[in-house]
mmCIF file of C-alpha atoms in Angstrom:
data_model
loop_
_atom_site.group_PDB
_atom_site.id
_atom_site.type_symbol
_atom_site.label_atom_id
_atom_site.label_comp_id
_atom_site.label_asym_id
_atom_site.label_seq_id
_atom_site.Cartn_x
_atom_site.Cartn_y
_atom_site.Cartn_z
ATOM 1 C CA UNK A 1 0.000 0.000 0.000
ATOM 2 C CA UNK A 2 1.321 3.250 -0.680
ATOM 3 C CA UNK A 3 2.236 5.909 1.279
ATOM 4 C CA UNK A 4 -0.525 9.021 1.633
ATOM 5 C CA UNK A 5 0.384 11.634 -0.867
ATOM 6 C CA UNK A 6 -0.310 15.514 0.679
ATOM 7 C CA UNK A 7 2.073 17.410 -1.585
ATOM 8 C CA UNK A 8 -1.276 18.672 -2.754
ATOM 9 C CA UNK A 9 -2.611 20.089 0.169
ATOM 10 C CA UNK A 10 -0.931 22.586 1.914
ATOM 11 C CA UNK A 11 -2.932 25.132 3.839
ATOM 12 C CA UNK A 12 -1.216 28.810 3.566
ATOM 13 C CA UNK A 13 -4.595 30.526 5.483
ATOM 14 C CA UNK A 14 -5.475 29.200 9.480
ATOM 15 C CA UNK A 15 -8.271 29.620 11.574
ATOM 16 C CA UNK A 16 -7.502 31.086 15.380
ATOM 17 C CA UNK A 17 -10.887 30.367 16.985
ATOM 18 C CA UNK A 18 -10.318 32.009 20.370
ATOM 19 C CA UNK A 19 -10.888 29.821 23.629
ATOM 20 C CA UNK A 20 -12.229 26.337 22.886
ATOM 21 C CA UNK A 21 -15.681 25.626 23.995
ATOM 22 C CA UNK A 22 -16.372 28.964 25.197
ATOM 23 C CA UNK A 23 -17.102 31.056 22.365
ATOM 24 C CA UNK A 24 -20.488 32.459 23.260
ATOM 25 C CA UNK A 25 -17.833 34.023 26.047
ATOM 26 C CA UNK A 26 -15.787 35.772 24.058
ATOM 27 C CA UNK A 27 -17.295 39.235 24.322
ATOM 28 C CA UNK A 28 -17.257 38.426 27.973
ATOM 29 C CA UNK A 29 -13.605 37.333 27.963
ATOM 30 C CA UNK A 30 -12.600 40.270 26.180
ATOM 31 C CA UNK A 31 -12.992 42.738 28.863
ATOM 32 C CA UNK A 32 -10.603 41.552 31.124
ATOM 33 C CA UNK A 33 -8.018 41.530 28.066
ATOM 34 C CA UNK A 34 -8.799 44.775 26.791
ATOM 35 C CA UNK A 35 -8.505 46.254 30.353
ATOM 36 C CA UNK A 36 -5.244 44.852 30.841
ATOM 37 C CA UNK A 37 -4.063 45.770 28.022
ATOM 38 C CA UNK A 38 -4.504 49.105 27.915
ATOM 39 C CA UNK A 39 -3.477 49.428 31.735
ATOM 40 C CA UNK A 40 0.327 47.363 30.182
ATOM 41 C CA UNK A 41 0.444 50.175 27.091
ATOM 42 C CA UNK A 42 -0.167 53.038 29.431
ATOM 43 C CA UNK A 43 1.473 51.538 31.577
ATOM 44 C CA UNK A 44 4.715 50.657 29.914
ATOM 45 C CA UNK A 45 4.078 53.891 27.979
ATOM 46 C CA UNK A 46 4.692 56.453 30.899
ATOM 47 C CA UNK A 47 7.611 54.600 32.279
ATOM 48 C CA UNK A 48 9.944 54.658 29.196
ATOM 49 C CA UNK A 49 8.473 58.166 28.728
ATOM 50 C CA UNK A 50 9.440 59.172 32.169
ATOM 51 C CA UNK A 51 12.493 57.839 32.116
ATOM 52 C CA UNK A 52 13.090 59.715 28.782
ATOM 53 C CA UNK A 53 12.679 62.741 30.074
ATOM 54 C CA UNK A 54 14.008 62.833 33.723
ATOM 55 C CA UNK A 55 17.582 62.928 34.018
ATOM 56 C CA UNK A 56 17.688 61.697 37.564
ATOM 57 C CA UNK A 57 16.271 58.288 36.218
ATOM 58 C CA UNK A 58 19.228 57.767 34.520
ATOM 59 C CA UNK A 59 20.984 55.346 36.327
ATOM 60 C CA UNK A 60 21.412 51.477 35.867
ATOM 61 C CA UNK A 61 18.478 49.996 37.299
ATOM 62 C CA UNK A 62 16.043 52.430 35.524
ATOM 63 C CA UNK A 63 17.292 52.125 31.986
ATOM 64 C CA UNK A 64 16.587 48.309 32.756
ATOM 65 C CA UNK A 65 13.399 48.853 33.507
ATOM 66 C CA UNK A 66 12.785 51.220 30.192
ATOM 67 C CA UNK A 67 14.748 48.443 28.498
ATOM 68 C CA UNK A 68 11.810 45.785 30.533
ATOM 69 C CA UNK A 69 9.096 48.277 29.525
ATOM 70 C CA UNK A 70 9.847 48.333 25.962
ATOM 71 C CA UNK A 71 9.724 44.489 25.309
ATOM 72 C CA UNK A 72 6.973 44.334 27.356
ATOM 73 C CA UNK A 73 4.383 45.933 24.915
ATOM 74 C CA UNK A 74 6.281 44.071 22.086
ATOM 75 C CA UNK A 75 5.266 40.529 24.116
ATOM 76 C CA UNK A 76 1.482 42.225 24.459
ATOM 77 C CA UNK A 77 1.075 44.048 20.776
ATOM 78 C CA UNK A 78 2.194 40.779 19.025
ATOM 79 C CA UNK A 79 -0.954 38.596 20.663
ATOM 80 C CA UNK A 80 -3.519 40.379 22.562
ATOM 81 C CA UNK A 81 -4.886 42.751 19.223
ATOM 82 C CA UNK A 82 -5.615 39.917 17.311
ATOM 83 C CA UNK A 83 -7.169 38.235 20.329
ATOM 84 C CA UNK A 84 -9.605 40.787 20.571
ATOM 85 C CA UNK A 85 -10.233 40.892 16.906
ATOM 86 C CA UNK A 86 -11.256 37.220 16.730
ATOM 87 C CA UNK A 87 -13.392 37.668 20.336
ATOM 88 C CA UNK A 88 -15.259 41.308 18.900
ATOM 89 C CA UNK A 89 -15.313 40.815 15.022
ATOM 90 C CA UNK A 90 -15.169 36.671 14.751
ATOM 91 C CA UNK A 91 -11.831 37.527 12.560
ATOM 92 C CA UNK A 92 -10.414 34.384 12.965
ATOM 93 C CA UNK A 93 -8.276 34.103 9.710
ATOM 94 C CA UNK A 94 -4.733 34.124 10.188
ATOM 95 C CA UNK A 95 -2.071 33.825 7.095
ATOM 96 C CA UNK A 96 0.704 31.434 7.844
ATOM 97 C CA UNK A 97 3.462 34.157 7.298
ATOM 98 C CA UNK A 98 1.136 36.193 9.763
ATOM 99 C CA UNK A 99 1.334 33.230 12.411
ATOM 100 C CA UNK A 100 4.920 32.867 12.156
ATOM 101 C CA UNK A 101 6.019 36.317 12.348
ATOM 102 C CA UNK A 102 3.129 36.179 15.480
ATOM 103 C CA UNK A 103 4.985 33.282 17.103
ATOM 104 C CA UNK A 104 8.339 34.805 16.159
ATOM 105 C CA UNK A 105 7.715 37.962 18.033
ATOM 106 C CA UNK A 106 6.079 36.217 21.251
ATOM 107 C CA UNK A 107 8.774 34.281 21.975
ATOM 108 C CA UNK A 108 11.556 36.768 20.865
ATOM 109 C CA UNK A 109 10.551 39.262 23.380
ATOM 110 C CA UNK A 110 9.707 36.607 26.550
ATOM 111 C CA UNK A 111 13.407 35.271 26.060
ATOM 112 C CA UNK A 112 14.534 38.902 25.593
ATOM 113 C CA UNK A 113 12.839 39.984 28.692
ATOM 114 C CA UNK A 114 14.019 36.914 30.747
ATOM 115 C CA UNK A 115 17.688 37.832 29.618
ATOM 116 C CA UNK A 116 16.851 41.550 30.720
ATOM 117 C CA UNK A 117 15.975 40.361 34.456
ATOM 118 C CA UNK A 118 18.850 38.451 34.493
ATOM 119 C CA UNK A 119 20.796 41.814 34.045
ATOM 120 C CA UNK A 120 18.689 43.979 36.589
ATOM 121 C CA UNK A 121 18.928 41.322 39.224
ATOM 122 C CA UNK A 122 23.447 41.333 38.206
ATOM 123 C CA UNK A 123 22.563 45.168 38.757
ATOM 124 C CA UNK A 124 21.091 44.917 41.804
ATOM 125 C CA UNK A 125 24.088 42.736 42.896
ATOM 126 C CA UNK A 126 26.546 45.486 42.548
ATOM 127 C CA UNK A 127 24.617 47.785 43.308
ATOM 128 C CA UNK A 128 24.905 46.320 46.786
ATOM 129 C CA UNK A 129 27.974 43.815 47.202
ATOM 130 C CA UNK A 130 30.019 46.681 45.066
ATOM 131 C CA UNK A 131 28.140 50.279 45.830
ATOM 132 C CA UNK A 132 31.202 52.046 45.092
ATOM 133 C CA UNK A 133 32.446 50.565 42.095
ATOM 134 C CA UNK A 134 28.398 51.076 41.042
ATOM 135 C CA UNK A 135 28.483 53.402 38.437
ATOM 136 C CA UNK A 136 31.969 52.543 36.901
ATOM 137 C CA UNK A 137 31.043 48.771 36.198
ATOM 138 C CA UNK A 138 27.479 49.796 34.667
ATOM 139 C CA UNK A 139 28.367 52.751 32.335
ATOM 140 C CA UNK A 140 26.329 53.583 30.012
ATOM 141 C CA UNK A 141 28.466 51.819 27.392
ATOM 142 C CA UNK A 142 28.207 48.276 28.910
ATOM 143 C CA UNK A 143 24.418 48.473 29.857
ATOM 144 C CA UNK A 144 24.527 49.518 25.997
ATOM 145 C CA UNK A 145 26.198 45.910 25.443
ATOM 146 C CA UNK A 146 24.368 43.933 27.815
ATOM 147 C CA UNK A 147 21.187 45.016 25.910
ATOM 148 C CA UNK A 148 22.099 44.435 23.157
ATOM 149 C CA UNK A 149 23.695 40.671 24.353
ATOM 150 C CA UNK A 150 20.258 40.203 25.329
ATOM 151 C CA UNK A 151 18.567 40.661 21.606
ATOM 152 C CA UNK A 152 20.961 38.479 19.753
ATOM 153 C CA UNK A 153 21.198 36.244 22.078
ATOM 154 C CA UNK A 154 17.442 35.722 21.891
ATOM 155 C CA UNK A 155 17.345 36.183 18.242
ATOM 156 C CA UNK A 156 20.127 33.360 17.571
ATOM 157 C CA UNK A 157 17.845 31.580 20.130
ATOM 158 C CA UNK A 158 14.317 31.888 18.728
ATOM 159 C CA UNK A 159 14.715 32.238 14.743
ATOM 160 C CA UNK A 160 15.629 28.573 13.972
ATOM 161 C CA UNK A 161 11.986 27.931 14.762
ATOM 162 C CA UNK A 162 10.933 30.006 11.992
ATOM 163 C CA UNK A 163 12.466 27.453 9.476
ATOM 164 C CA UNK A 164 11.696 24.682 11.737
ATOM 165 C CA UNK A 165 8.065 25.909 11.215
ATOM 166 C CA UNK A 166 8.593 27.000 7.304
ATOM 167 C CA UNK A 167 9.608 23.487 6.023
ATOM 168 C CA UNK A 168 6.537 21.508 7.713
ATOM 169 C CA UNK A 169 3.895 20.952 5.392
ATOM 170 C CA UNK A 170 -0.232 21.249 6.437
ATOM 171 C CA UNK A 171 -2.625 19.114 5.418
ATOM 172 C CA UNK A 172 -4.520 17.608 8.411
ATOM 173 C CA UNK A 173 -6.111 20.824 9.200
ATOM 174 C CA UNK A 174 -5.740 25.279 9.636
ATOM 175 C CA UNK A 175 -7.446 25.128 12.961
ATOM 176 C CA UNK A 176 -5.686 26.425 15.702
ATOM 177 C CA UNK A 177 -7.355 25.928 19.015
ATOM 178 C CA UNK A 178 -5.820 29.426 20.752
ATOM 179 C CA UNK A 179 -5.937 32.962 21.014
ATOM 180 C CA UNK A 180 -2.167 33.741 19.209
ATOM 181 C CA UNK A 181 0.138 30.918 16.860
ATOM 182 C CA UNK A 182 2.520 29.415 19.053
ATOM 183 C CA UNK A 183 5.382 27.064 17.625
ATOM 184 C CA UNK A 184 4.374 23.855 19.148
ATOM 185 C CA UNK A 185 0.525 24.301 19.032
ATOM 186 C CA UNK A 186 1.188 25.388 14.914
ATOM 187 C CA UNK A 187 3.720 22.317 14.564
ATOM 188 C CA UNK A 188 1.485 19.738 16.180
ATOM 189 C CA UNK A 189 -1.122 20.710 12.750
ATOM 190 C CA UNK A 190 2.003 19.385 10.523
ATOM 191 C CA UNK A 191 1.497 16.226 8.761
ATOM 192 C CA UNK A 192 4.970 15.557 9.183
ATOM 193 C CA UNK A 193 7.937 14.603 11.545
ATOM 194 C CA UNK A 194 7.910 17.060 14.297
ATOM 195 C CA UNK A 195 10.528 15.535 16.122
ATOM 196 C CA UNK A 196 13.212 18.137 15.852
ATOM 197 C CA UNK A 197 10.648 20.863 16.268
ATOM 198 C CA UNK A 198 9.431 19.641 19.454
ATOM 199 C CA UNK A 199 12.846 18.738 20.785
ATOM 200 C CA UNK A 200 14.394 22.665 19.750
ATOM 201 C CA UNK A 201 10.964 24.111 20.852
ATOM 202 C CA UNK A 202 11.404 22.431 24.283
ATOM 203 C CA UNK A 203 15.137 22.202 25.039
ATOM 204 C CA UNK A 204 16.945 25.310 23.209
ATOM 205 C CA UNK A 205 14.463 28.587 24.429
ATOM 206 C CA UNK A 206 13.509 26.590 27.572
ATOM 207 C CA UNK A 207 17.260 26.044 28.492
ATOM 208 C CA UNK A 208 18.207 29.734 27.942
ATOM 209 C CA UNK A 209 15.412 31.095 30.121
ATOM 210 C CA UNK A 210 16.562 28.184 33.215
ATOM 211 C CA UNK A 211 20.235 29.315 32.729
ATOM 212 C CA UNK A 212 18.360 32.513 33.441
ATOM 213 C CA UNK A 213 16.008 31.709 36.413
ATOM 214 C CA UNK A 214 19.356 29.924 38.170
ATOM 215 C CA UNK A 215 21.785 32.474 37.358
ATOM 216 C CA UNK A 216 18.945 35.123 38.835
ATOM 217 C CA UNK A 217 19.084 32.608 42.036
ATOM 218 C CA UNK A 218 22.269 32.885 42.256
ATOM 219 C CA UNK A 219 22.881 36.625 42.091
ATOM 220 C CA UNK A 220 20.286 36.930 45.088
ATOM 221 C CA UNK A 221 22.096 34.272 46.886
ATOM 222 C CA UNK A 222 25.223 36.266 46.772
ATOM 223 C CA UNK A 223 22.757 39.651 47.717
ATOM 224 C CA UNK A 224 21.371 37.870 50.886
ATOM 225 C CA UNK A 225 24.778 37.174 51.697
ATOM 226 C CA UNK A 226 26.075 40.379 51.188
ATOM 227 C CA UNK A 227 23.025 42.294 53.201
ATOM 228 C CA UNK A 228 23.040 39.644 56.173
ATOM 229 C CA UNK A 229 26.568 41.006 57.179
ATOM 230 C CA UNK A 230 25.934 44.206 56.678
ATOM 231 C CA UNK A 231 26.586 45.928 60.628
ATOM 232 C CA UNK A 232 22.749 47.355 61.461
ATOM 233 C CA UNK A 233 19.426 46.520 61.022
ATOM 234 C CA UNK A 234 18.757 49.796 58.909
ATOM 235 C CA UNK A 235 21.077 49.041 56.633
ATOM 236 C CA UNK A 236 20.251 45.811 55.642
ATOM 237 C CA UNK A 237 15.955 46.634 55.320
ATOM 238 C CA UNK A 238 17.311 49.154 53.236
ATOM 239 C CA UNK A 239 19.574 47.055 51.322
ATOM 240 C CA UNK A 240 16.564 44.455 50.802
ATOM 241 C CA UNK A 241 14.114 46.893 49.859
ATOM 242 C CA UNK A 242 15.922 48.089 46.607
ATOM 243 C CA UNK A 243 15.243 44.553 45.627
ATOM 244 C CA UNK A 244 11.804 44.200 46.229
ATOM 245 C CA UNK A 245 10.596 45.734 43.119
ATOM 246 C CA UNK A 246 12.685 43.203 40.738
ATOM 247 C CA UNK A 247 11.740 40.074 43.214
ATOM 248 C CA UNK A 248 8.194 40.897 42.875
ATOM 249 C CA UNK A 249 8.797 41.281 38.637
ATOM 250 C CA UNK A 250 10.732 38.077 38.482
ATOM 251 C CA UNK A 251 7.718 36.138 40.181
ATOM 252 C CA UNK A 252 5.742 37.841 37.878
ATOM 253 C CA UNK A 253 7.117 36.951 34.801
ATOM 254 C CA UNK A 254 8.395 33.426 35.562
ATOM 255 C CA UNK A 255 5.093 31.474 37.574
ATOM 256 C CA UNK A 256 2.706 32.108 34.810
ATOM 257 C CA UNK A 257 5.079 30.693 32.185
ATOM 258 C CA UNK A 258 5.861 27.693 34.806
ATOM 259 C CA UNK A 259 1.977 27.435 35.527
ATOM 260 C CA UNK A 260 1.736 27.061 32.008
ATOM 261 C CA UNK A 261 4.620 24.386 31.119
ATOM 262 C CA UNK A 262 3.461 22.331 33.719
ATOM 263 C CA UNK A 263 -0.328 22.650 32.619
ATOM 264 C CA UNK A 264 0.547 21.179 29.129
ATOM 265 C CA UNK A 265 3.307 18.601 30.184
ATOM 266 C CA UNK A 266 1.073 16.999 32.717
ATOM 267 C CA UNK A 267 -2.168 18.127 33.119
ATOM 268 C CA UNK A 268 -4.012 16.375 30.325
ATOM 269 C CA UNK A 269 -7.162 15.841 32.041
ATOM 270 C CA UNK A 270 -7.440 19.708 32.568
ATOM 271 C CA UNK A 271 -10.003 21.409 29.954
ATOM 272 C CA UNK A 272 -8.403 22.918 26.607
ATOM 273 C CA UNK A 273 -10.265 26.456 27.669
ATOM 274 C CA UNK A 274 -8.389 26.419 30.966
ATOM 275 C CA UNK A 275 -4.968 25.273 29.069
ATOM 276 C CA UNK A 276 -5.648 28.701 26.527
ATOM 277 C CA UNK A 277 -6.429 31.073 29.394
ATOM 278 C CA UNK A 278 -3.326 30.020 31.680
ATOM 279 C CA UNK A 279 -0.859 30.543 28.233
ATOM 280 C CA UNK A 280 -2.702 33.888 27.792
ATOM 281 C CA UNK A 281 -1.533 34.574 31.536
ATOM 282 C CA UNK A 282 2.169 35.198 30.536
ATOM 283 C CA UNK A 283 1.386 37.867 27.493
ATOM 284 C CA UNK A 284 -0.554 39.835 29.499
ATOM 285 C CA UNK A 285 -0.154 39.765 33.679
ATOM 286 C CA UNK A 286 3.226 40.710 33.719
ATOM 287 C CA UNK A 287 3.279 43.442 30.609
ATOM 288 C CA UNK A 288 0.574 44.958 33.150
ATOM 289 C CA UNK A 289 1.797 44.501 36.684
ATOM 290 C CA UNK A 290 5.536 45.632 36.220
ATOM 291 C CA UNK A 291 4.987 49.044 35.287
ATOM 292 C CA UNK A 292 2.349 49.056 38.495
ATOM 293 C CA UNK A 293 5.001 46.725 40.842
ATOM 294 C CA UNK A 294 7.638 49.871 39.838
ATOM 295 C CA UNK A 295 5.225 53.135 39.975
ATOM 296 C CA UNK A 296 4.074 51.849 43.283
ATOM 297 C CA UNK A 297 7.436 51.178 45.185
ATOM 298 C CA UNK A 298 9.610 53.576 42.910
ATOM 299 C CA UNK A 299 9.617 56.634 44.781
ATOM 300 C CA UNK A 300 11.356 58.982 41.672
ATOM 301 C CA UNK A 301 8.788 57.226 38.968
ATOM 302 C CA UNK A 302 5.973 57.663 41.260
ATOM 303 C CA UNK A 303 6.796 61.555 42.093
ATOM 304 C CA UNK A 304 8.016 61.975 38.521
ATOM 305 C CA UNK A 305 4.435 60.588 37.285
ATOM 306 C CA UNK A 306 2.227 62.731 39.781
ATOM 307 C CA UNK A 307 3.842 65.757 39.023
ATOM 308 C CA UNK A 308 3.329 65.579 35.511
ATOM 309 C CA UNK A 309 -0.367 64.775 36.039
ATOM 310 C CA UNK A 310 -0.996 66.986 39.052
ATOM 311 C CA UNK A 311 -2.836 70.738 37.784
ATOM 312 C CA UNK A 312 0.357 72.484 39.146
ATOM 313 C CA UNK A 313 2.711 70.249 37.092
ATOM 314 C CA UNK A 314 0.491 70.746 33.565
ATOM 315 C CA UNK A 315 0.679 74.702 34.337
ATOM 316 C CA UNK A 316 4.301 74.747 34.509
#
């Protein structure tokens, strides 16, 4: 018998149908994802702006943060307006470039972000095991480098899986059961060997962002050192509050994606709706929190951000 023939089907148009099962939702559903992401472009929006503008923001940690900011509302434009589209307007039809340079973007800017925490927690090491040294080690020049480090590293990282993706052929069927494409949810469609796609999709990007998480460990290992033998109780609360901010960010980013990762590995028996809103967590709580975790417990962002919008600040 010979072997199926489906060089003549290839789909080039898919179907993104939202959240499984729940579609008379979506309208519902879509409020919470509008709100939040307006609150992460605002949001991230006034923080790079304000730390444009005010030169006492101009140090390490805060051109981190604009750095954090930035790549944040590239993670949230590249999924959440099409989500929307397909919950208010049914527009469901994706084009397979389209849903590769979707899935390209995604997880370009989470593996960019997770290299940029990586470099504010190595800032917030010096910052306190080296205060002196401070300025001299992060100079404009090397935060310069470490940036950009951080985009080629995840662009070397992330753009095999574009021809991973671009040399599987389609022919089972263009329906995607999600809000965005995502490489292994657009590979599983192939009707091909996905080995190496699953095997890159899981090791390679998931590697980089562990190296990440332990490295990040690390570095606060060494800071809790550090701060514990520092001589008076002042001191060291003050010591562990300049890290609050990035502990609270790091949580932020990395337990959705975890949530996630462990909701597809082993939780087969939980519904496909619960699967899509749980990978929706990751493009949209932390684009929206950080900006909030900062403003709150940054005292120059948050005076810098009430002046401007305060009637005295608009009159001068």
């Amino acid at each position: 018998m010979s072997a199926p023939n489906y060089s003549t089907v290839d789909y080039d148009m898919f179907a993104l149908i939202g959240v499984p099962g729940l579609k008379e939702l979506h309208l519902w559903i879509s409020i919470p994802f509008c709100l939040m992401y307006l609150v992460a472009v605002s949001g991230n929006g006034i923080l790079i702006w304000v730390v444009a503008v005010e030169r006492s923001l101009r140090e390490p940690k805060f051109l981190f943060l604009s750095m954090l900011a930035f790549w944040d509302l590239i993670l949230s434009t590249s999924t959440v307006p099409k989500a929307l589209s397909i919950f208010w307007f049914d527009d469901v039809v994706i084009s397979f470039g389209g849903c590769v340079t979707q899935l390209f973007f995604m997880h370009f800017a989470f593996v960019v972000e997770s290299g940029i925490l990586l470099a504010m927690a190595f800032d917030r090491f010096v910052a306190i095991c080296y205060p002196l040294r401070y300025t001299t080690i992060l100079s404009h020049s090397v935060i310069g480098k470490i940036g950009g480090a951080m985009v080629f590293r995840s662009f070397a990282t992330v753009f095999p899986i574009v021809f991973l993706v671009k040399r599987l052929p389609f022919c089972h069927t263009n329906i995607i059961a999600h809000t965005f494409c995502e490489h292994m949810a657009l590979a599983k469609l192939a009707c091909a060997d996905i080995t190496i796609n699953i095997w890159y999709g899981i090791s390679v990007p998931l590697l980089s962002v562990i190296l990440d998480m332990v490295t990040i460990v690390i570095s606060y290992g060494l800071i809790l050192q550090t701060v514990f033998r520092l001589p008076s109780h002042d001191a060291r609360m003050k010591a562990l509050s300049t890290c609050g901010s990035h502990v609270c960010v790091i949580l932020m980013f990395y337990l959705p994606g975890i949530f996630t990762v462990i909701a597809q590995r082993f939780g087969r028996k939980i519904p496909k709706h619960v699967h899509n809103l749980l990978a929706n967590l990751y493009v949209l709580v932390p684009p929206m929190m950080n900006p909030i975790i900062y403003g709150v417990k940054t005292k120059q962002i948050r005076e810098r951000v009430a002046l401007v919008f305060s009637p005295k600040g608009k009159c001068c």
